[in-house]
mmCIF file of C-alpha atoms in Angstrom:
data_model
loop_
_atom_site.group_PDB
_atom_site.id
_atom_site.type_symbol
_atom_site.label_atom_id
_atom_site.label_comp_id
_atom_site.label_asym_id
_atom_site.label_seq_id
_atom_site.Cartn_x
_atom_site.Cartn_y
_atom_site.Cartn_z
ATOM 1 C CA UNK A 25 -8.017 14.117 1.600
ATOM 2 C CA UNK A 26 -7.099 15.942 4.940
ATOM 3 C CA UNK A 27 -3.198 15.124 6.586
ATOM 4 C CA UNK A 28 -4.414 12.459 8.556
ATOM 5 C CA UNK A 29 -6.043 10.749 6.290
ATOM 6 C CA UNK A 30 -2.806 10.690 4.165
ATOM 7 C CA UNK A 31 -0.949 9.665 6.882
ATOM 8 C CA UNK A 32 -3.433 6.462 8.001
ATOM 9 C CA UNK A 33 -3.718 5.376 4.350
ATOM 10 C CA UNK A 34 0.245 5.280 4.067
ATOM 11 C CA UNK A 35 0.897 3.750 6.792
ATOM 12 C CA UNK A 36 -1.621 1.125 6.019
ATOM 13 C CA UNK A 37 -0.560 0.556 2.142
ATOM 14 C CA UNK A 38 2.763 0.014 3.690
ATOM 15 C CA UNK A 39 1.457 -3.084 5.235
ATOM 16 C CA UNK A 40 -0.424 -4.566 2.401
ATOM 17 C CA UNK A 41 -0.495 -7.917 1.748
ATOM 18 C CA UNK A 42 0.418 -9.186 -2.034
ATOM 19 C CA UNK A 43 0.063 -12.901 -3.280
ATOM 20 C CA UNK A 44 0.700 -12.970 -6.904
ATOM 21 C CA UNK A 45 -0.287 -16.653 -8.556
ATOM 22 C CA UNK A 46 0.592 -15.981 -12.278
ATOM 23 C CA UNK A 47 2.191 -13.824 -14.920
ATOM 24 C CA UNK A 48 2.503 -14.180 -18.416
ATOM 25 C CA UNK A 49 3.057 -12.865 -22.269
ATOM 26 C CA UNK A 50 0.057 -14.284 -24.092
ATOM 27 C CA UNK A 51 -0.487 -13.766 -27.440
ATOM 28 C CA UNK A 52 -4.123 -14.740 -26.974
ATOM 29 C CA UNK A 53 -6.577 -16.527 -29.229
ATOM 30 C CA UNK A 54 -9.854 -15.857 -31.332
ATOM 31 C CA UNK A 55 -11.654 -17.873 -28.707
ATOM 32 C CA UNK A 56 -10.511 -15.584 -25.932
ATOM 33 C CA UNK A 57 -13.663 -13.971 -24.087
ATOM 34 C CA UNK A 58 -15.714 -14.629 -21.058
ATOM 35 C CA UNK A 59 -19.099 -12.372 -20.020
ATOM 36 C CA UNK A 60 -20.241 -10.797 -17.185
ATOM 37 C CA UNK A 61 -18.105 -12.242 -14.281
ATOM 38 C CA UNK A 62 -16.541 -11.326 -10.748
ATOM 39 C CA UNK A 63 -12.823 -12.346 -9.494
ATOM 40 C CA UNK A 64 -11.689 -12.252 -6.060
ATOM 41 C CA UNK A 65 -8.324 -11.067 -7.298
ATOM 42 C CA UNK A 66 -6.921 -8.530 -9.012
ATOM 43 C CA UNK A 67 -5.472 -8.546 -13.369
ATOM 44 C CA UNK A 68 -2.815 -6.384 -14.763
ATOM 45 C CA UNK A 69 -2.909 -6.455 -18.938
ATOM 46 C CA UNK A 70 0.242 -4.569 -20.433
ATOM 47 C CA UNK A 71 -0.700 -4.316 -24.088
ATOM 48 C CA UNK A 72 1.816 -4.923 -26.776
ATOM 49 C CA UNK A 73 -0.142 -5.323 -29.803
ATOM 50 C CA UNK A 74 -3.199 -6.298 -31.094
ATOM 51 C CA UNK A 75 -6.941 -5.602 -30.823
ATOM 52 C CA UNK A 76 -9.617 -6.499 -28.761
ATOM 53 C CA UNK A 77 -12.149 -5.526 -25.739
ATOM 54 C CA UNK A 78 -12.600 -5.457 -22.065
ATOM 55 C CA UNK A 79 -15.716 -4.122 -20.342
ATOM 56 C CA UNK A 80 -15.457 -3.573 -16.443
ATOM 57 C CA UNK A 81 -18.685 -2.808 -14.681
ATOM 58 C CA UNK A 82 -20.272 -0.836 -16.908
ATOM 59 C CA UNK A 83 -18.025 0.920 -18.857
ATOM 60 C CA UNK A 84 -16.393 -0.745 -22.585
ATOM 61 C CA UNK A 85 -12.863 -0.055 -23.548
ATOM 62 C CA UNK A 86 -10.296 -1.055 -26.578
ATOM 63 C CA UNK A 87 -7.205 -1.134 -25.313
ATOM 64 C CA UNK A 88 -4.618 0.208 -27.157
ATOM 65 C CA UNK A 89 -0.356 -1.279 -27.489
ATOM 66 C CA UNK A 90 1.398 0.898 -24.482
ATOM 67 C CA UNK A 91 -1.586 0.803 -22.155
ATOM 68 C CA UNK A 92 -1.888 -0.799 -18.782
ATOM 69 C CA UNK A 93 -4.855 -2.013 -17.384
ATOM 70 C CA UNK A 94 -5.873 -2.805 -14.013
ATOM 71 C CA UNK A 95 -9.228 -4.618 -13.328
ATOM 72 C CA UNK A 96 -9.788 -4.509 -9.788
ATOM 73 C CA UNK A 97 -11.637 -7.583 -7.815
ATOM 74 C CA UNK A 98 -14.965 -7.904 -7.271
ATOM 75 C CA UNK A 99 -15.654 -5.947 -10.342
ATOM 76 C CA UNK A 100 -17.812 -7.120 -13.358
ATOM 77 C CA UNK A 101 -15.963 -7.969 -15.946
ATOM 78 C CA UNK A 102 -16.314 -9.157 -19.748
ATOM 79 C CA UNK A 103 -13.571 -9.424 -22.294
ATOM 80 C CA UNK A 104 -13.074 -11.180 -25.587
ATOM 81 C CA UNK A 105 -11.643 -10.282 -29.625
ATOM 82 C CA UNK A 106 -13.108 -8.407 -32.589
ATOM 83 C CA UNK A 107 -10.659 -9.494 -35.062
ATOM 84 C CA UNK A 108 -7.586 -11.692 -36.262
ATOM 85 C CA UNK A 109 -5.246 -9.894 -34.806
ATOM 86 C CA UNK A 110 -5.687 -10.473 -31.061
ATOM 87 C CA UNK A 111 -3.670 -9.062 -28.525
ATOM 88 C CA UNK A 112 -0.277 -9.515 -27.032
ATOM 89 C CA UNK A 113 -0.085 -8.725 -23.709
ATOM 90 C CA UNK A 114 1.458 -8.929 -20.789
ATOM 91 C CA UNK A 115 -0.408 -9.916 -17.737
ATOM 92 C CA UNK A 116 -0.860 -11.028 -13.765
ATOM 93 C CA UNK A 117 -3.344 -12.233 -11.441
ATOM 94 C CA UNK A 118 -3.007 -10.938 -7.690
ATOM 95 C CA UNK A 119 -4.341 -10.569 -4.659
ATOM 96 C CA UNK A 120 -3.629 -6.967 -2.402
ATOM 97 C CA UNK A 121 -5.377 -6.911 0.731
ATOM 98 C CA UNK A 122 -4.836 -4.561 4.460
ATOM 99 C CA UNK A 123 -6.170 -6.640 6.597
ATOM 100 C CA UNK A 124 -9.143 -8.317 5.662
ATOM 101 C CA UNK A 125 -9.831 -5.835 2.689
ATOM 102 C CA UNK A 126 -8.764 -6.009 -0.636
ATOM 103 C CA UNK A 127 -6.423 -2.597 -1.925
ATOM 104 C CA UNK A 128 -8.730 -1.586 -4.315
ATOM 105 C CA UNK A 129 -11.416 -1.513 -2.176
ATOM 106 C CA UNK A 130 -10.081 0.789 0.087
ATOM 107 C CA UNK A 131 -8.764 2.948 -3.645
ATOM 108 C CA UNK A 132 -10.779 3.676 -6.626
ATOM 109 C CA UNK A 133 -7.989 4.130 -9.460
ATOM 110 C CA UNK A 134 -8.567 4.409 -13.356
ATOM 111 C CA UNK A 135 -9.110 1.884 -15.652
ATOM 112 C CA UNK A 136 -5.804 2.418 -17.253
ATOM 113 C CA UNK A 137 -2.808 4.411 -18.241
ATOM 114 C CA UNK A 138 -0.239 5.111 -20.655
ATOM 115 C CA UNK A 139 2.951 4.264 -18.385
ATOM 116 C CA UNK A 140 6.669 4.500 -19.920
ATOM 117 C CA UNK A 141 6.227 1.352 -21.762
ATOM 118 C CA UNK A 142 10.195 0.001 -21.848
ATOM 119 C CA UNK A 143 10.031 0.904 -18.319
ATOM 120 C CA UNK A 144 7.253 -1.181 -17.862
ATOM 121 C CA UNK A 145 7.872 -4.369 -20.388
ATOM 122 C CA UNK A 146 11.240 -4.887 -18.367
ATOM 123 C CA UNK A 147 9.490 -4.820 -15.236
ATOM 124 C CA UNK A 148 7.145 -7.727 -16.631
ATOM 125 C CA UNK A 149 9.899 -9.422 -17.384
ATOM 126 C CA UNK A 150 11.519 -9.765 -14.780
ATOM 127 C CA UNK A 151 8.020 -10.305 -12.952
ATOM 128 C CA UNK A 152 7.921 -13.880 -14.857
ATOM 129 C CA UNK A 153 10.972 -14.763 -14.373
ATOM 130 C CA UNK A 154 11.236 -14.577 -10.545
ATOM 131 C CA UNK A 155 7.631 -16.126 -10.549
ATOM 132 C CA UNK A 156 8.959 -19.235 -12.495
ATOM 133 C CA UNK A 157 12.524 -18.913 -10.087
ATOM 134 C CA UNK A 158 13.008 -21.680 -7.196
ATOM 135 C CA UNK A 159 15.500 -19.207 -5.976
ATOM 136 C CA UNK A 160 15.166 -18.304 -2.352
ATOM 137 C CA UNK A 161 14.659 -14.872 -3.072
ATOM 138 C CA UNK A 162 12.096 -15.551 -5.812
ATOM 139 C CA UNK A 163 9.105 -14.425 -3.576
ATOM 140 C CA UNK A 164 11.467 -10.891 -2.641
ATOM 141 C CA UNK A 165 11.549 -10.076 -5.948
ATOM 142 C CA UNK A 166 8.301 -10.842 -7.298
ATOM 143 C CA UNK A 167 6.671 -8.594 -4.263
ATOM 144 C CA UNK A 168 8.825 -5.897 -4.662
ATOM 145 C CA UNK A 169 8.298 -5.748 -8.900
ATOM 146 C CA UNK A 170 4.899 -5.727 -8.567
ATOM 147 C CA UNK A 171 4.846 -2.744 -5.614
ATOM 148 C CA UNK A 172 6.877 -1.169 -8.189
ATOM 149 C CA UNK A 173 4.076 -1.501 -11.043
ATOM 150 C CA UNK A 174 1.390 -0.975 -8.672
ATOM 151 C CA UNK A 175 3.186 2.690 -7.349
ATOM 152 C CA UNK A 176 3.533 3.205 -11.417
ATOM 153 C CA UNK A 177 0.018 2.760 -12.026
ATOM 154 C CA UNK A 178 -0.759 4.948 -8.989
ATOM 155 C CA UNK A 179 1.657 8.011 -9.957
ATOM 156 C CA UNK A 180 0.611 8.048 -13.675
ATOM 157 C CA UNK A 181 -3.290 8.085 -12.312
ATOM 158 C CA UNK A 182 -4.709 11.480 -12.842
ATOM 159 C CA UNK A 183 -7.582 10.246 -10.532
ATOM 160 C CA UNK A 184 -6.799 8.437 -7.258
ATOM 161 C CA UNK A 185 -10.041 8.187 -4.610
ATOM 162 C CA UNK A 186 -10.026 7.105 -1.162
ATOM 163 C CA UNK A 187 -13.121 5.138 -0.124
ATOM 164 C CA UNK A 188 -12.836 5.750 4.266
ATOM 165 C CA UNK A 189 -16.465 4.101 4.593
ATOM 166 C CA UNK A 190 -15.797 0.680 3.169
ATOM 167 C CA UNK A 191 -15.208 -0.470 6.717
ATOM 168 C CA UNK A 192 -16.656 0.400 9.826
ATOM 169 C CA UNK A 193 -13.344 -0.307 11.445
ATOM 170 C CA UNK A 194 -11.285 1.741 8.590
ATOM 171 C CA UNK A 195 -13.048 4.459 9.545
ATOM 172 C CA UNK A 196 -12.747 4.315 13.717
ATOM 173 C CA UNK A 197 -8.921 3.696 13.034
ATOM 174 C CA UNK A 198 -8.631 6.809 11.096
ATOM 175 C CA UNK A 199 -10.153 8.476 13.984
ATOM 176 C CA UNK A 200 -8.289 6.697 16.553
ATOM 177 C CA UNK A 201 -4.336 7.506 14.809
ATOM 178 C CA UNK A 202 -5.433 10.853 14.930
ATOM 179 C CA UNK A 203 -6.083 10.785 18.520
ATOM 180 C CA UNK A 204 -3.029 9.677 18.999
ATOM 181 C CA UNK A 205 -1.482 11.914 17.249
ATOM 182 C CA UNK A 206 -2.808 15.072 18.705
ATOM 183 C CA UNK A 207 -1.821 13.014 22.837
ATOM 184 C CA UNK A 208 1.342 12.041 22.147
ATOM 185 C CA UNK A 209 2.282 14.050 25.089
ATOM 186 C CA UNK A 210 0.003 11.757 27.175
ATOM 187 C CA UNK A 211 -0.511 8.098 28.140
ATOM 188 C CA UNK A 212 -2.611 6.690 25.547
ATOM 189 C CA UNK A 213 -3.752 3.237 26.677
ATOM 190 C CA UNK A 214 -5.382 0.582 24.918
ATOM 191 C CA UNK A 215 -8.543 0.443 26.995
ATOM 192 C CA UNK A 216 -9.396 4.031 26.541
ATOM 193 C CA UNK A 217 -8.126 3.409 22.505
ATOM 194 C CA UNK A 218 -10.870 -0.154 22.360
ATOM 195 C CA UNK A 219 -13.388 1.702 24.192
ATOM 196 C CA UNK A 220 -13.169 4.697 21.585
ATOM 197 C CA UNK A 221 -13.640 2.308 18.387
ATOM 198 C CA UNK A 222 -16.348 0.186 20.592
ATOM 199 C CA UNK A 223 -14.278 -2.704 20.585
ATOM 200 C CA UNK A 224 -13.014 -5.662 22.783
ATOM 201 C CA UNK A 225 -9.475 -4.874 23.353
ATOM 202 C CA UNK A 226 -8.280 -8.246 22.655
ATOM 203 C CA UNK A 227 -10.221 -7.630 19.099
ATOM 204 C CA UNK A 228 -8.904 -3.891 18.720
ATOM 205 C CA UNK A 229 -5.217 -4.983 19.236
ATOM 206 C CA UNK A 230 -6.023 -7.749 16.169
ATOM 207 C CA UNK A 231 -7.559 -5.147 13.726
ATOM 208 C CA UNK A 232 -5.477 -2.165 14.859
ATOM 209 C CA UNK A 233 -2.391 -4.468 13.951
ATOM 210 C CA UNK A 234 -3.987 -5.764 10.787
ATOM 211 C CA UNK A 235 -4.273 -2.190 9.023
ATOM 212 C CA UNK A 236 -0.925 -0.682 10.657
ATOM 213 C CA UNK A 237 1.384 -3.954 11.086
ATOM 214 C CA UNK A 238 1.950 -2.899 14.388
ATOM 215 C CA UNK A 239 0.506 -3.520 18.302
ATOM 216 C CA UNK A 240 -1.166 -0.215 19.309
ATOM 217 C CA UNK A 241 1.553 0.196 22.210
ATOM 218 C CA UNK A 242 4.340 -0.537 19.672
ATOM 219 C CA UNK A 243 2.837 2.105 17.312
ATOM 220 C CA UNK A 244 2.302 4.608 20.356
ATOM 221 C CA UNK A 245 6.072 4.418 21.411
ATOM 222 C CA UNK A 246 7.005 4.869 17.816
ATOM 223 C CA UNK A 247 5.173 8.182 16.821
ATOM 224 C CA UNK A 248 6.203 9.550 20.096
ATOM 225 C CA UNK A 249 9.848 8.597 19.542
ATOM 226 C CA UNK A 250 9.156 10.156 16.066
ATOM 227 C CA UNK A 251 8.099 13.070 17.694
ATOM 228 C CA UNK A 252 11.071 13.154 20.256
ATOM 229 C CA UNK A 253 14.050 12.957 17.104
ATOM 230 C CA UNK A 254 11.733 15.904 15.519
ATOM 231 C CA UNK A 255 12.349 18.115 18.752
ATOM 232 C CA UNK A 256 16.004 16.826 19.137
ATOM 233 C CA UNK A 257 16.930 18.309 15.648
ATOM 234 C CA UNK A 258 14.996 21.713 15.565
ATOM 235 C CA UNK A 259 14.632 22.691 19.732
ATOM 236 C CA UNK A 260 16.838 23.447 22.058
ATOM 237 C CA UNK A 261 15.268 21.739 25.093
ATOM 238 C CA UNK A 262 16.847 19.162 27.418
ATOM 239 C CA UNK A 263 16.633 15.046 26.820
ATOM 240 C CA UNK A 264 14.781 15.055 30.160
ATOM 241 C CA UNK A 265 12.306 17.892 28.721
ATOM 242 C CA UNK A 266 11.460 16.109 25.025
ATOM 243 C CA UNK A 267 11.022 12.546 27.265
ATOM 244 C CA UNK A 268 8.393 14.685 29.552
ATOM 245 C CA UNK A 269 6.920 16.319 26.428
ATOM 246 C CA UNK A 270 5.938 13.080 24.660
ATOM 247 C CA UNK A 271 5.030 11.751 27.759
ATOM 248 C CA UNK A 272 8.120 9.179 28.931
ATOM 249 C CA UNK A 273 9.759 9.186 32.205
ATOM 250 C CA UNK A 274 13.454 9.781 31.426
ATOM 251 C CA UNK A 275 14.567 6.336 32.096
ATOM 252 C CA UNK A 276 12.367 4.563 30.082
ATOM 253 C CA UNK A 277 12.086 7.038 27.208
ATOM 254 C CA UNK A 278 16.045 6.847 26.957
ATOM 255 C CA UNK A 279 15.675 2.975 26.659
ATOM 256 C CA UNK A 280 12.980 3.212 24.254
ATOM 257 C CA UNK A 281 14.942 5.808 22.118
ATOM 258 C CA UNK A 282 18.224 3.542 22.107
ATOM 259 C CA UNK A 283 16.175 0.190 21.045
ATOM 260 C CA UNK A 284 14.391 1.994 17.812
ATOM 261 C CA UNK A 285 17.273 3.916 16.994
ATOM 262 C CA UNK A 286 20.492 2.295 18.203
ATOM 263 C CA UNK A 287 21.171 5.601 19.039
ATOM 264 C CA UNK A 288 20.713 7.587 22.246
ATOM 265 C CA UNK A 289 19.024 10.793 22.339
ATOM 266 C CA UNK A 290 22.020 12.711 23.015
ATOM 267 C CA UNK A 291 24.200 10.632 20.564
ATOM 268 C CA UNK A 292 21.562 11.053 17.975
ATOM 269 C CA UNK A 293 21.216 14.689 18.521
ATOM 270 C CA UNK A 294 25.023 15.299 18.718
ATOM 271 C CA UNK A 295 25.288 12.805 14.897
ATOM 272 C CA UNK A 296 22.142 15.039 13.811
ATOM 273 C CA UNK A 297 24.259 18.546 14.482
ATOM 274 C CA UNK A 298 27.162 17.210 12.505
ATOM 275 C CA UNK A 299 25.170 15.848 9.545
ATOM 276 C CA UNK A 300 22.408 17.877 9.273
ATOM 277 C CA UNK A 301 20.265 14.891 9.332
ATOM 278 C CA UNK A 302 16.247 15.391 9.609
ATOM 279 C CA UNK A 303 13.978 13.306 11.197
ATOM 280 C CA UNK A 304 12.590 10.365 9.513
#
């Protein structure tokens, strides 16, 4: 996976989309199995003890107590018992989509893995407990819990793949951030941007802000403000030379600067000196 590539798919897990409608400890029964089926969401099972199967696609497994499991949607699945002494587990239903495709779509993770399991039976916890919470922050904390067991199951994967050509418009965006990337010094407009991906603006501006969260201008003025607090720390040049190098007119690239930052380019520059901050 090249830089950009990297660099599109972060930006676009950042603005994934979770709805999580159950989780639960289940210690389940003899008469739990079902054959040969699809879901349109996704299942976590945390194993704490017991014995039984699941099958997904075409592949049979027997989980074991400290593994975690993640059956992705639109998968085939089959699962059921092979004894008395059925499993205890842990486990939650979801939904993770960027824009209209679901996460693990766009990813191709293992099966399982064998995660830190006190780490992890906390973290189920306290997912069931927000989920059954009328708290206002509830929802917060349910999201955030399982990002947390989703970026577990990621970092213990020894395997992660990136599938670019699940989407025709996946792939053009990758294209398109990277043309942005390499004319930041320029002005980038969102005809020239549509016409690229062989889109209707009006429907460009709706997927382009589906996978990144933001408006193609408001993503443009971003990276090039990026790029401007990068040249602030490490160069020498003038405010009026980084606004001409990312392409800004002085005036407007100091407003800009000021409304994403709170900060002006010489005040962050002068704060950056005296903390040895780097750009974020």
């Amino acid at each position: 996976m090249d830089n950009q590539t990297g660099t599109f798919l972060s930006k676009s897990l950042a603005n994934v989309q979770l709805d999580v409608s159950i989780a639960a400890y289940t210690k389940v029964p003899m008469s739990w199995n079902d054959e040969d089926y699809t879901t349109d969401f996704n299942k976590l099972y945390f194993i704490k003890e017991g014995e039984g199967y699941v099958k997904v696609n075409n592949e049979t497994f027997y989980p074991k107590p400290g593994e975690l499991y993640l059956l992705p949607s639109g998968s085939v699945q089959s699962y059921g018992t092979i004894n008395k002494n059925t499993f205890g587990k842990y486990w939650c239903h979801f939904t993770a989509k960027i824009g209209d495709l679901h996460l693990f779509q766009l990813m191709k993770t293992p099966v399982f893995i064998k995660p830190n399991h006190i780490e992890l039976e906390e973290k189920f916890q306290q997912l069931i407990m927000y989920i059954h919470s009328d708290h206002l922050s509830s929802t917060f904390r349910v999201h955030s819990i399982l990002l947390e067991i989703i970026a577990i199951f990621i970092e213990k994967s020894h395997q992660v793949h990136y599938k670019m050509n699940v989407s025709p418009s996946f792939e053009k965006l990758d294209a398109i951030l990277a043309y942005i990337e390499e004319h930041l010094d320029g002005n980038v407009t969102v005809g020239t941007l549509a016409q690229m991906a062989n889109f209707h603006p009006n429907y460009f501006i709706s997927v382009f802000k589906n996978f990144t969260g933001s408006s193609p201008i408001q993503y443009i003025n971003r990276r090039k403000i990026e790029k401007a607090k990068e040249l602030l720390v490490v160069s020498e040049r003038t405010v009026s030379a980084i606004s001409e190098s990312v392409g800004m007119e002085l005036s407007y690239f100091s407003r800009m600067f000021k409304d994403l930052t709170g900060l002006s380019p010489t005040s962050f520059r002068e704060l950056a000196a005296k903390s040895q901050i780097k750009p974020k």
